[in-house]
JSON list of C-alpha atoms in Angstrom, two decimals:
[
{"chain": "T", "resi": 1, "resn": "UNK", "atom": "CA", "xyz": [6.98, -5.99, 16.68]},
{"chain": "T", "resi": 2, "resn": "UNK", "atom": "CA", "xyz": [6.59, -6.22, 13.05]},
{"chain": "T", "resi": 3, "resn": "UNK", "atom": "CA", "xyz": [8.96, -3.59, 11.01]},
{"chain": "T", "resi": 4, "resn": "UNK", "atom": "CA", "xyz": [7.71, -2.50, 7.45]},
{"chain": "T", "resi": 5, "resn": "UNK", "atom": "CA", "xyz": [10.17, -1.12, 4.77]},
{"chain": "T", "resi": 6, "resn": "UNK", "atom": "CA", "xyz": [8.24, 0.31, 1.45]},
{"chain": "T", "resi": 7, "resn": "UNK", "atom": "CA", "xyz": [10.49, 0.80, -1.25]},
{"chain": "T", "resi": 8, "resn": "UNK", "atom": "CA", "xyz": [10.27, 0.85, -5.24]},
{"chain": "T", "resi": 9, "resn": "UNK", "atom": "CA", "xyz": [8.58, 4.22, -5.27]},
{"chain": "T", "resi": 10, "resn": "UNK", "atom": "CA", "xyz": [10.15, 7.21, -7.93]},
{"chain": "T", "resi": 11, "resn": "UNK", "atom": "CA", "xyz": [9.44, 9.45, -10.37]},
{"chain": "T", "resi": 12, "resn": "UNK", "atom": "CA", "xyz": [7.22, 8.13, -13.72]},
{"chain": "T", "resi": 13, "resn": "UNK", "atom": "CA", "xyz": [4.84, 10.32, -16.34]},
{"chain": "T", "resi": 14, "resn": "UNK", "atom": "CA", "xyz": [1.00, 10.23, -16.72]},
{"chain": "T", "resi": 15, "resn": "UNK", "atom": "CA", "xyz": [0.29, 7.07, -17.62]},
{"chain": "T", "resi": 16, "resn": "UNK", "atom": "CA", "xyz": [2.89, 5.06, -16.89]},
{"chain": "T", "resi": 17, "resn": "UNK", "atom": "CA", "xyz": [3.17, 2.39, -14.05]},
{"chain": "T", "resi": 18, "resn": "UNK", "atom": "CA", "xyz": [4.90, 1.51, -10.90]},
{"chain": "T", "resi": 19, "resn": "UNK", "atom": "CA", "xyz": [5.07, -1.51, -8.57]},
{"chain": "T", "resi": 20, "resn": "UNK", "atom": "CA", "xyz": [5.69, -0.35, -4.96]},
{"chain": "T", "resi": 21, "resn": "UNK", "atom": "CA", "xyz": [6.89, -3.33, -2.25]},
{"chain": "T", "resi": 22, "resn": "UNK", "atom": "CA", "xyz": [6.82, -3.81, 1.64]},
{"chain": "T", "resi": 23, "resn": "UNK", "atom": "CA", "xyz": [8.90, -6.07, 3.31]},
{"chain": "T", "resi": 24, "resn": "UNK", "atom": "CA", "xyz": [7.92, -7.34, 6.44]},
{"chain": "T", "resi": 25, "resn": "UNK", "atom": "CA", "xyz": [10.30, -8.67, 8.74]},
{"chain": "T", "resi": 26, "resn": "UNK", "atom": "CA", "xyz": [8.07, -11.72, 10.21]},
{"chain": "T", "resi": 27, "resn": "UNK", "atom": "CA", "xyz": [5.83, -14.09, 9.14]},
{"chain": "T", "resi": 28, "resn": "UNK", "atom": "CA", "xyz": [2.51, -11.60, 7.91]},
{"chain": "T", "resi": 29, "resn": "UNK", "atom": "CA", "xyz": [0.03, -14.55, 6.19]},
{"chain": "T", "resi": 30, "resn": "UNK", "atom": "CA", "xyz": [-2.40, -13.93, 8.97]},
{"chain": "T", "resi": 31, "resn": "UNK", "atom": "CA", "xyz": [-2.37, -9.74, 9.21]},
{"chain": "T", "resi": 32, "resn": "UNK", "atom": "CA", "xyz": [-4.68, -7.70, 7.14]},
{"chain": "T", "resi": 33, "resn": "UNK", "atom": "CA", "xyz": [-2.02, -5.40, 5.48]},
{"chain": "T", "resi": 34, "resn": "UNK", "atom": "CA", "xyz": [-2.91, -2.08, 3.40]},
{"chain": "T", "resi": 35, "resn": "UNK", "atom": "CA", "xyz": [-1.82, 1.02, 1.35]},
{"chain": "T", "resi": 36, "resn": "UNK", "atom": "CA", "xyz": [-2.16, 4.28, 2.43]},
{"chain": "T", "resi": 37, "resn": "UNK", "atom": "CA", "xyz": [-0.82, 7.47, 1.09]},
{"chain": "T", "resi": 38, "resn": "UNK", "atom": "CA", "xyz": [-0.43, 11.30, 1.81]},
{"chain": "T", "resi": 39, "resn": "UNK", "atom": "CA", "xyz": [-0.08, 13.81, -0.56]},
{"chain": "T", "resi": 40, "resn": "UNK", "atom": "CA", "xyz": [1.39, 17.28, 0.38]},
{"chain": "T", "resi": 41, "resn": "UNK", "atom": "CA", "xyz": [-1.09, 19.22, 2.23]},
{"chain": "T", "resi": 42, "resn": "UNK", "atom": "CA", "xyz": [-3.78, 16.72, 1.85]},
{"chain": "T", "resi": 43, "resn": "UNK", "atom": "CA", "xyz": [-4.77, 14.24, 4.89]},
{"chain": "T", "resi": 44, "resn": "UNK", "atom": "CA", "xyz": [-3.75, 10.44, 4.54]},
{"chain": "T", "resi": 45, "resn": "UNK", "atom": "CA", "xyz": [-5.87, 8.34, 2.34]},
{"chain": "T", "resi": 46, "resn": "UNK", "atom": "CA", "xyz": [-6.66, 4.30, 2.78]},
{"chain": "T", "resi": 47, "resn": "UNK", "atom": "CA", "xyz": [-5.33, 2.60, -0.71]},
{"chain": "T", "resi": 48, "resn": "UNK", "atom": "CA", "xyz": [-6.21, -0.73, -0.78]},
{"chain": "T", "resi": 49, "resn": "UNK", "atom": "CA", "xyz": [-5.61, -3.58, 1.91]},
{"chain": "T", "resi": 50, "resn": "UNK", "atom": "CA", "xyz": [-5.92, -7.14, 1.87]},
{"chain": "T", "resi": 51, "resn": "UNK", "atom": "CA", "xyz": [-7.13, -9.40, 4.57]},
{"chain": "T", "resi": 52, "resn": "UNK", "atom": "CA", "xyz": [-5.80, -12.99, 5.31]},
{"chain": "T", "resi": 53, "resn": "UNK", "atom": "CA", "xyz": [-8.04, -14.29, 3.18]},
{"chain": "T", "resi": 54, "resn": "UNK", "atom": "CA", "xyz": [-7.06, -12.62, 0.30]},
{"chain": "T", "resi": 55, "resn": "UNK", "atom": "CA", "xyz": [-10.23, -10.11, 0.11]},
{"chain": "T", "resi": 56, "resn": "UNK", "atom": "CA", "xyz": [-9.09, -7.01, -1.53]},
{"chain": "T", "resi": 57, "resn": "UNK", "atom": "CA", "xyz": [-10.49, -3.15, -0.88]},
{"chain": "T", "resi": 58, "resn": "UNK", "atom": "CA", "xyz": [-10.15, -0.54, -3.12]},
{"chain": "T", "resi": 59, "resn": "UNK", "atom": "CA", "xyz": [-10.89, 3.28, -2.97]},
{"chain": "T", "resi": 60, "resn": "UNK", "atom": "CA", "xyz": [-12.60, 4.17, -5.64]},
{"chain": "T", "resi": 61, "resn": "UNK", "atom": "CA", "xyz": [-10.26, 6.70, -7.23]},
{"chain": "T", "resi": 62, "resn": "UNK", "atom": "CA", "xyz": [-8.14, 3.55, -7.55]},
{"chain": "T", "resi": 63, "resn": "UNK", "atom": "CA", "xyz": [-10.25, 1.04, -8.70]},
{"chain": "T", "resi": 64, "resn": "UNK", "atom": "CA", "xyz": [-9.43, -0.74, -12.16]},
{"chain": "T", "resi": 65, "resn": "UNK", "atom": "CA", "xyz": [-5.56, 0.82, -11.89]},
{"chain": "T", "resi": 66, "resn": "UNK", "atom": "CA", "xyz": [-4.35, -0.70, -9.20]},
{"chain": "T", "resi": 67, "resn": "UNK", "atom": "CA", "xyz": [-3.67, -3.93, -7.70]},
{"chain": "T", "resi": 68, "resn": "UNK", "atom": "CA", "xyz": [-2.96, -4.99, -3.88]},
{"chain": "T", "resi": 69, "resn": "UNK", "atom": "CA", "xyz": [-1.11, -8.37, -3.43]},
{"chain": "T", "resi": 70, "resn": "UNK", "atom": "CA", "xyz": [0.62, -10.19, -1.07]},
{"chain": "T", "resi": 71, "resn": "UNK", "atom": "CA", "xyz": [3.72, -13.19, -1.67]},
{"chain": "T", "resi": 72, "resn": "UNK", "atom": "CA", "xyz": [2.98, -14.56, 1.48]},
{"chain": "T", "resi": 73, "resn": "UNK", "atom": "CA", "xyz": [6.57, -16.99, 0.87]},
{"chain": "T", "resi": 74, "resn": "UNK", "atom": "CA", "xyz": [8.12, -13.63, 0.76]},
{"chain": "T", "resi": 75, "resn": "UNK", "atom": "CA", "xyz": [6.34, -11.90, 3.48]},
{"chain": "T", "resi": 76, "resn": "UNK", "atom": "CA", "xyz": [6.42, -9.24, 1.02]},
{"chain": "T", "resi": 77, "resn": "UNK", "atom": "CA", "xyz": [2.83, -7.13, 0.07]},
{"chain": "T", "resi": 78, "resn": "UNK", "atom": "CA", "xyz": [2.76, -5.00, -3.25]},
{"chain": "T", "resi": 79, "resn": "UNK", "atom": "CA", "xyz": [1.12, -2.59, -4.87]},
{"chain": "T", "resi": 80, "resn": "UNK", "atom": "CA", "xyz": [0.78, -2.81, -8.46]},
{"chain": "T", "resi": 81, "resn": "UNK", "atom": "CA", "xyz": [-0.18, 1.17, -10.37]},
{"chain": "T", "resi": 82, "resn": "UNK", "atom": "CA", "xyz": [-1.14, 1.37, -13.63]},
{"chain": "T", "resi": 83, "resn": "UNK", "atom": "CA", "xyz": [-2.49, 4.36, -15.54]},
{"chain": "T", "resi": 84, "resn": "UNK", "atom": "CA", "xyz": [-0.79, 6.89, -13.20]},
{"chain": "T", "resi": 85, "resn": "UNK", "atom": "CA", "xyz": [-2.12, 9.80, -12.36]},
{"chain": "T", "resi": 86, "resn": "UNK", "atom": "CA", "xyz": [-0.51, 13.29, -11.46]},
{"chain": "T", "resi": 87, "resn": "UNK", "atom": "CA", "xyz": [-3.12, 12.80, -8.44]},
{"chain": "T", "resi": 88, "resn": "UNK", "atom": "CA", "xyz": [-1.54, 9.66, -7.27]},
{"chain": "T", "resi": 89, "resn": "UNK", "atom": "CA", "xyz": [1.69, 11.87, -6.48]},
{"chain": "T", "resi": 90, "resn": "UNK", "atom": "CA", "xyz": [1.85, 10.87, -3.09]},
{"chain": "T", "resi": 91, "resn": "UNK", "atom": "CA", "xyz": [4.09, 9.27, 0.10]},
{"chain": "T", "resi": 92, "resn": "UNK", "atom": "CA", "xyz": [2.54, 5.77, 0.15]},
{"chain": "T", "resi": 93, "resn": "UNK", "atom": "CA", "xyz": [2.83, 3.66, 3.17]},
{"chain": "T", "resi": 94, "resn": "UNK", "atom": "CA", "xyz": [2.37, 0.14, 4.06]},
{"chain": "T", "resi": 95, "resn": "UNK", "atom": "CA", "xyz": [0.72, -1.23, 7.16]},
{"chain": "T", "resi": 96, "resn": "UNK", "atom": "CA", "xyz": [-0.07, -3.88, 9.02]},
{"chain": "T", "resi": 97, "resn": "UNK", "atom": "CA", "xyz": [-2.84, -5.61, 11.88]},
{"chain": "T", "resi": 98, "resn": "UNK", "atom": "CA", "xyz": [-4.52, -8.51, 12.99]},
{"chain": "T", "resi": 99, "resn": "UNK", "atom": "CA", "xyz": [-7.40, -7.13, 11.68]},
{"chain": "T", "resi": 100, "resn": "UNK", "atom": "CA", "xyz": [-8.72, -4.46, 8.75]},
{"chain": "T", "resi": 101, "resn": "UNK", "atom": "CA", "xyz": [-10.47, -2.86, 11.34]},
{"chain": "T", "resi": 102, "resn": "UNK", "atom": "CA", "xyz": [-7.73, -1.96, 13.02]},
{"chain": "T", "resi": 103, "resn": "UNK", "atom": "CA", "xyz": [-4.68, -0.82, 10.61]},
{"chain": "T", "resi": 104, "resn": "UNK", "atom": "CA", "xyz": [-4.61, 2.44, 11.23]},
{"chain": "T", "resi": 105, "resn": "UNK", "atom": "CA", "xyz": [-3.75, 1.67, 14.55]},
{"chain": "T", "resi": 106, "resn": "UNK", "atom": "CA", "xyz": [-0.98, -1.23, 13.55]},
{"chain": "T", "resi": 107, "resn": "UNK", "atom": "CA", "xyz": [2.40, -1.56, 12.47]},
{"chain": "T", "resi": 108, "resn": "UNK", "atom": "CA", "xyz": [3.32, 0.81, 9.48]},
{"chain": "T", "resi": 109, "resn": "UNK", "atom": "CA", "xyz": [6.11, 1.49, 7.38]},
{"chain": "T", "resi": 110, "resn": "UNK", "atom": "CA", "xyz": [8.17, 4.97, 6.89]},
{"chain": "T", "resi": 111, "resn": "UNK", "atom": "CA", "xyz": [7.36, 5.08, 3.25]},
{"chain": "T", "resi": 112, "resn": "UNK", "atom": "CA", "xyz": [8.17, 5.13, -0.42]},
{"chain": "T", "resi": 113, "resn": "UNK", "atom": "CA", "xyz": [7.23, 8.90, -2.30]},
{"chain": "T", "resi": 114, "resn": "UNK", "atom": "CA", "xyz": [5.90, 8.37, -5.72]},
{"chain": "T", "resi": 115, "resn": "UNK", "atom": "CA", "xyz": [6.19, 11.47, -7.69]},
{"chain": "T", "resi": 116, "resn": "UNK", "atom": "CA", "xyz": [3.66, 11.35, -11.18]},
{"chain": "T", "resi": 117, "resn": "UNK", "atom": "CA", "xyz": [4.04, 13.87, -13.56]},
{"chain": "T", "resi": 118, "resn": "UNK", "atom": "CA", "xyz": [2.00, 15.59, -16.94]}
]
């Protein structure tokens, strides 16, 4: 049973940046392991994951402002935002699987809220 704790989330203006973490509490080198987040009222929305290979995914909405990465020493995976957006204001979770494929169905965290404002 793998346990996931997000943390590093808070409260930043347009444009500014945050770098959220997720600490697993075994060995994760061989899991695929992803972002998701939820907004109020909205349904929960696939981030970016990265497989055990290092292959990164990226919703588009995302794409150039953010950064997935693991420190596999560390068993830690992060989530690097740039360029904020009031639209990113969102719970964002961590999870984890043996495969992509099947993360949504894996081990997940009980999140970090991230809060973006004008």
């Amino acid at each position: 049973q793998v346990q996931l704790v997000e943390s590093g989330g808070g409260s930043v203006q347009a444009g500014g940046s945050l770098r959220v973490s997720c600490a697993a509490s075994e060995y994760t080198s061989d899991y695929c392991m992803g972002w998701f987040r939820q907004a109020s009222g909205k349904e929960r929305e696939g981030v970016a994951t990265i497989d055990r290979y290092g292959s990164t995914t990226y919703v588009d909405s995302v794409k150039g402002r953010f950064t997935i990465s693991k420190d596999n020493a560390k068993n830690t995976l992060y989530l690097q935002m740039n360029s904020l957006k009031p639209e990113d204001t969102a719970m964002y979770y961590c999870a984890a699987a043996g495969s992509c494929r099947y993360l949504i169905g894996g081990y997940w965290g009980q999140g970090t809220q991230v809060i973006v404002s004008i």
